[in-house]
Short mmCIF file of C-alpha atoms in Angstrom, two decimals:
data_model
loop_
_atom_site.label_atom_id
_atom_site.label_comp_id
_atom_site.label_asym_id
_atom_site.label_seq_id
_atom_site.Cartn_x
_atom_site.Cartn_y
_atom_site.Cartn_z
CA LEU A 1 -62.79 2.50 16.56
CA GLY A 2 -62.57 3.46 12.15
CA LEU A 3 -65.64 5.94 12.52
CA PHE A 4 -63.85 7.56 15.74
CA SER A 5 -60.87 8.42 13.78
CA LEU A 6 -63.07 10.51 11.39
CA ALA A 7 -62.39 12.77 14.21
CA ASN A 8 -58.48 12.42 15.19
CA SER A 9 -56.44 14.27 12.91
CA SER A 10 -52.74 14.64 13.58
CA ASP A 11 -52.07 16.22 17.19
CA THR A 12 -50.24 18.42 14.81
CA PHE A 13 -52.53 20.60 14.86
CA LEU A 14 -52.94 21.38 18.83
CA LEU A 15 -49.00 21.74 18.33
CA LEU A 16 -50.71 24.49 16.41
CA ARG A 17 -53.13 26.09 17.90
CA ALA A 18 -50.10 26.17 21.06
CA SER A 19 -49.13 28.48 18.84
CA GLU A 20 -52.00 30.65 17.86
CA LEU A 21 -52.22 30.78 21.69
CA GLY A 22 -49.48 32.33 22.58
CA PHE A 23 -46.77 29.79 23.38
CA SER A 24 -43.71 29.80 22.03
CA PRO A 25 -42.35 26.27 19.72
CA TRP A 26 -40.32 25.27 22.70
CA LYS A 27 -43.21 25.61 25.59
CA ALA A 28 -45.94 24.21 22.70
CA VAL A 29 -43.58 20.74 23.00
CA LEU A 30 -43.40 21.12 25.88
CA VAL A 31 -47.14 21.41 26.97
CA TYR A 32 -48.14 18.36 24.58
CA SER A 33 -45.84 16.70 26.91
CA ILE A 34 -47.94 16.80 29.05
CA PHE A 35 -50.10 14.69 27.46
CA ASN A 36 -47.51 11.99 27.17
CA VAL A 37 -46.79 12.55 30.91
CA THR A 38 -50.07 11.45 31.32
CA TYR A 39 -50.34 9.16 28.71
CA ALA A 40 -48.45 6.90 30.17
CA GLY A 41 -48.63 7.41 33.06
CA LEU A 42 -52.46 6.29 33.59
CA SER A 43 -51.93 3.34 30.40
CA TYR A 44 -51.94 0.64 32.65
CA PRO A 45 -53.56 1.57 35.48
CA ILE A 46 -57.01 2.08 32.89
CA GLY A 47 -56.17 -1.01 31.23
CA VAL A 48 -56.25 -3.42 34.24
CA MET A 49 -59.19 -0.93 34.64
CA SER A 50 -60.77 -1.96 31.39
CA ASP A 51 -60.18 -5.76 32.65
CA ARG A 52 -63.13 -5.49 35.23
CA LEU A 53 -64.68 -3.08 33.93
CA GLY A 54 -65.52 -3.42 30.23
CA ARG A 55 -63.45 -2.07 27.44
CA TRP A 56 -66.91 -0.63 26.09
CA ARG A 57 -67.43 1.32 28.53
CA ILE A 58 -63.76 2.64 28.84
CA ILE A 59 -62.97 4.00 24.75
CA ALA A 60 -66.53 5.47 25.28
CA LEU A 61 -65.65 7.62 28.59
CA GLY A 62 -62.56 8.13 25.95
CA TRP A 63 -64.12 9.59 23.58
CA ALA A 64 -66.61 11.79 24.76
CA ILE A 65 -62.94 13.26 26.60
CA TYR A 66 -61.45 13.74 23.89
CA ALA A 67 -64.82 15.50 22.08
CA ALA A 68 -64.93 17.67 25.42
CA VAL A 69 -61.18 18.72 25.26
CA TYR A 70 -61.29 19.21 21.66
CA VAL A 71 -64.72 21.82 22.01
CA ALA A 72 -62.46 23.17 24.81
CA LEU A 73 -59.89 23.67 23.18
CA ALA A 74 -61.62 25.45 20.03
CA MET A 75 -62.65 28.63 22.95
CA LEU A 76 -60.43 28.67 24.00
CA PRO A 77 -59.54 32.38 24.39
CA LYS A 78 -55.61 33.57 23.91
CA SER A 79 -56.53 35.46 27.77
CA GLN A 80 -56.76 32.00 29.14
CA ALA A 81 -53.74 30.00 27.51
CA TRP A 82 -53.04 28.75 30.60
CA GLY A 83 -55.85 26.93 29.81
CA LEU A 84 -53.53 24.24 27.31
CA TRP A 85 -52.74 22.62 30.71
CA PRO A 86 -54.48 21.55 31.96
CA LEU A 87 -56.75 20.09 28.38
CA MET A 88 -53.41 18.43 27.47
CA ALA A 89 -53.31 16.09 30.78
CA ILE A 90 -57.28 15.43 30.22
CA TYR A 91 -56.33 14.86 26.41
CA GLY A 92 -53.92 12.08 27.73
CA VAL A 93 -56.33 10.55 30.48
CA TYR A 94 -58.28 10.61 26.93
CA MET A 95 -55.89 8.72 24.81
CA ALA A 96 -55.06 5.77 27.93
CA LEU A 97 -58.64 5.29 28.03
CA THR A 98 -58.88 4.31 24.39
CA ASP A 99 -55.25 3.48 22.68
CA GLY A 100 -54.82 0.35 24.65
CA VAL A 101 -57.77 -0.54 25.19
CA GLY A 102 -59.09 0.05 21.49
CA LYS A 103 -56.79 -2.52 20.82
CA ALA A 104 -57.57 -4.97 23.23
CA LEU A 105 -61.54 -4.96 22.39
CA ILE A 106 -60.05 -6.02 18.60
CA ALA A 107 -58.90 -8.30 20.26
CA ASP A 108 -61.19 -9.57 22.56
CA HIS A 109 -64.29 -9.82 19.11
CA ALA A 110 -61.44 -11.45 16.88
CA PRO A 111 -61.76 -14.84 16.15
CA PRO A 112 -57.83 -16.10 17.52
CA GLU A 113 -56.74 -17.41 14.02
CA ALA A 114 -57.58 -14.04 12.30
CA ARG A 115 -56.85 -11.34 15.67
CA GLY A 116 -53.38 -10.01 13.29
CA ALA A 117 -55.87 -10.23 10.04
CA ALA A 118 -58.03 -8.09 12.25
CA MET A 119 -55.56 -6.09 13.81
CA GLY A 120 -53.75 -4.98 10.65
CA MET A 121 -57.83 -4.66 9.59
CA PHE A 122 -57.50 -1.98 11.89
CA TYR A 123 -54.29 -0.27 11.59
CA ALA A 124 -55.65 0.04 7.56
CA LEU A 125 -59.07 1.38 7.96
CA THR A 126 -56.74 3.96 10.91
CA GLY A 127 -54.07 5.14 9.19
CA LEU A 128 -56.69 5.79 6.19
CA THR A 129 -59.70 8.02 8.32
CA THR A 130 -56.58 9.42 10.35
CA LEU A 131 -55.34 10.99 7.48
CA GLY A 132 -58.20 12.01 5.99
CA ALA A 133 -59.37 13.75 9.31
CA SER A 134 -55.97 15.40 9.12
CA LEU A 135 -57.20 16.75 5.36
CA LEU A 136 -60.02 17.40 6.19
CA ALA A 137 -59.08 20.15 8.97
CA GLY A 138 -56.25 21.07 7.62
CA ALA A 139 -58.50 22.48 4.71
CA ILE A 140 -61.21 23.56 7.54
CA TRP A 141 -58.31 25.23 9.46
CA ASP A 142 -56.97 27.04 7.03
CA GLN A 143 -60.96 27.62 4.84
CA ALA A 144 -62.60 28.43 8.77
CA GLY A 145 -60.37 28.93 11.17
CA PRO A 146 -59.61 27.20 13.90
CA GLN A 147 -63.35 26.86 15.94
CA ALA A 148 -64.39 25.33 13.23
CA ALA A 149 -61.93 22.34 12.88
CA LEU A 150 -61.14 22.02 16.35
CA LEU A 151 -66.04 21.53 16.71
CA THR A 152 -65.73 19.20 13.19
CA SER A 153 -63.26 17.07 15.21
CA ALA A 154 -65.48 17.77 18.21
CA GLY A 155 -69.12 15.94 16.37
CA PHE A 156 -66.75 13.29 14.49
CA ALA A 157 -66.22 12.24 18.30
CA VAL A 158 -69.73 13.49 18.98
CA VAL A 159 -71.02 10.80 15.69
CA ALA A 160 -68.16 8.03 17.60
CA LEU A 161 -70.44 7.91 20.25
CA ILE A 162 -73.27 7.37 19.06
CA GLY A 163 -72.07 4.88 17.35
CA LEU A 164 -70.49 2.76 19.68
CA GLY A 165 -73.68 2.99 21.65
CA LEU A 166 -75.71 1.33 17.83
CA VAL A 167 -72.98 -1.57 18.08
CA ARG A 168 -72.65 -2.33 21.77
CA SER A 169 -76.26 -2.80 21.68
CA ARG A 170 -75.28 -5.76 18.93
CA VAL A 171 -72.15 -6.67 19.68
CA SER A 172 -71.99 -6.78 23.49
#
């Protein structure tokens, strides 16, 4: 989860990408709301699904979707900016697949007497790595453009997905 947070820079970059694709500020926020509505609507059913199918599979699917969305966002031409609408809905699916499920995974594997400490460590680690990811994404965005920054995030997500496979084989 900590490794994945290196991919997961601030969503502000998504709003910036929307702006670069020609979306006005209010339209960029509106398209971002599609993400939030999708995320909110699917979180509970996906949580139930993770109880049945297992959290590792659900998180892996979410991270794969994240990588695919970021590649699509990087490659989306301005002439097809309408594609941002479905991409943001799919991004909401990623978040529903990973946010609560990741926390449940920590609770599943932490000793009962250390669950609070495990959650605190998780948030400290992901907060620091997300800050680093955002600084890196911003630097890449400024130096090489949005495509490079988004593809770098997608690459980190793929590395985390590979790492997840290695960890899962040891922890399951």
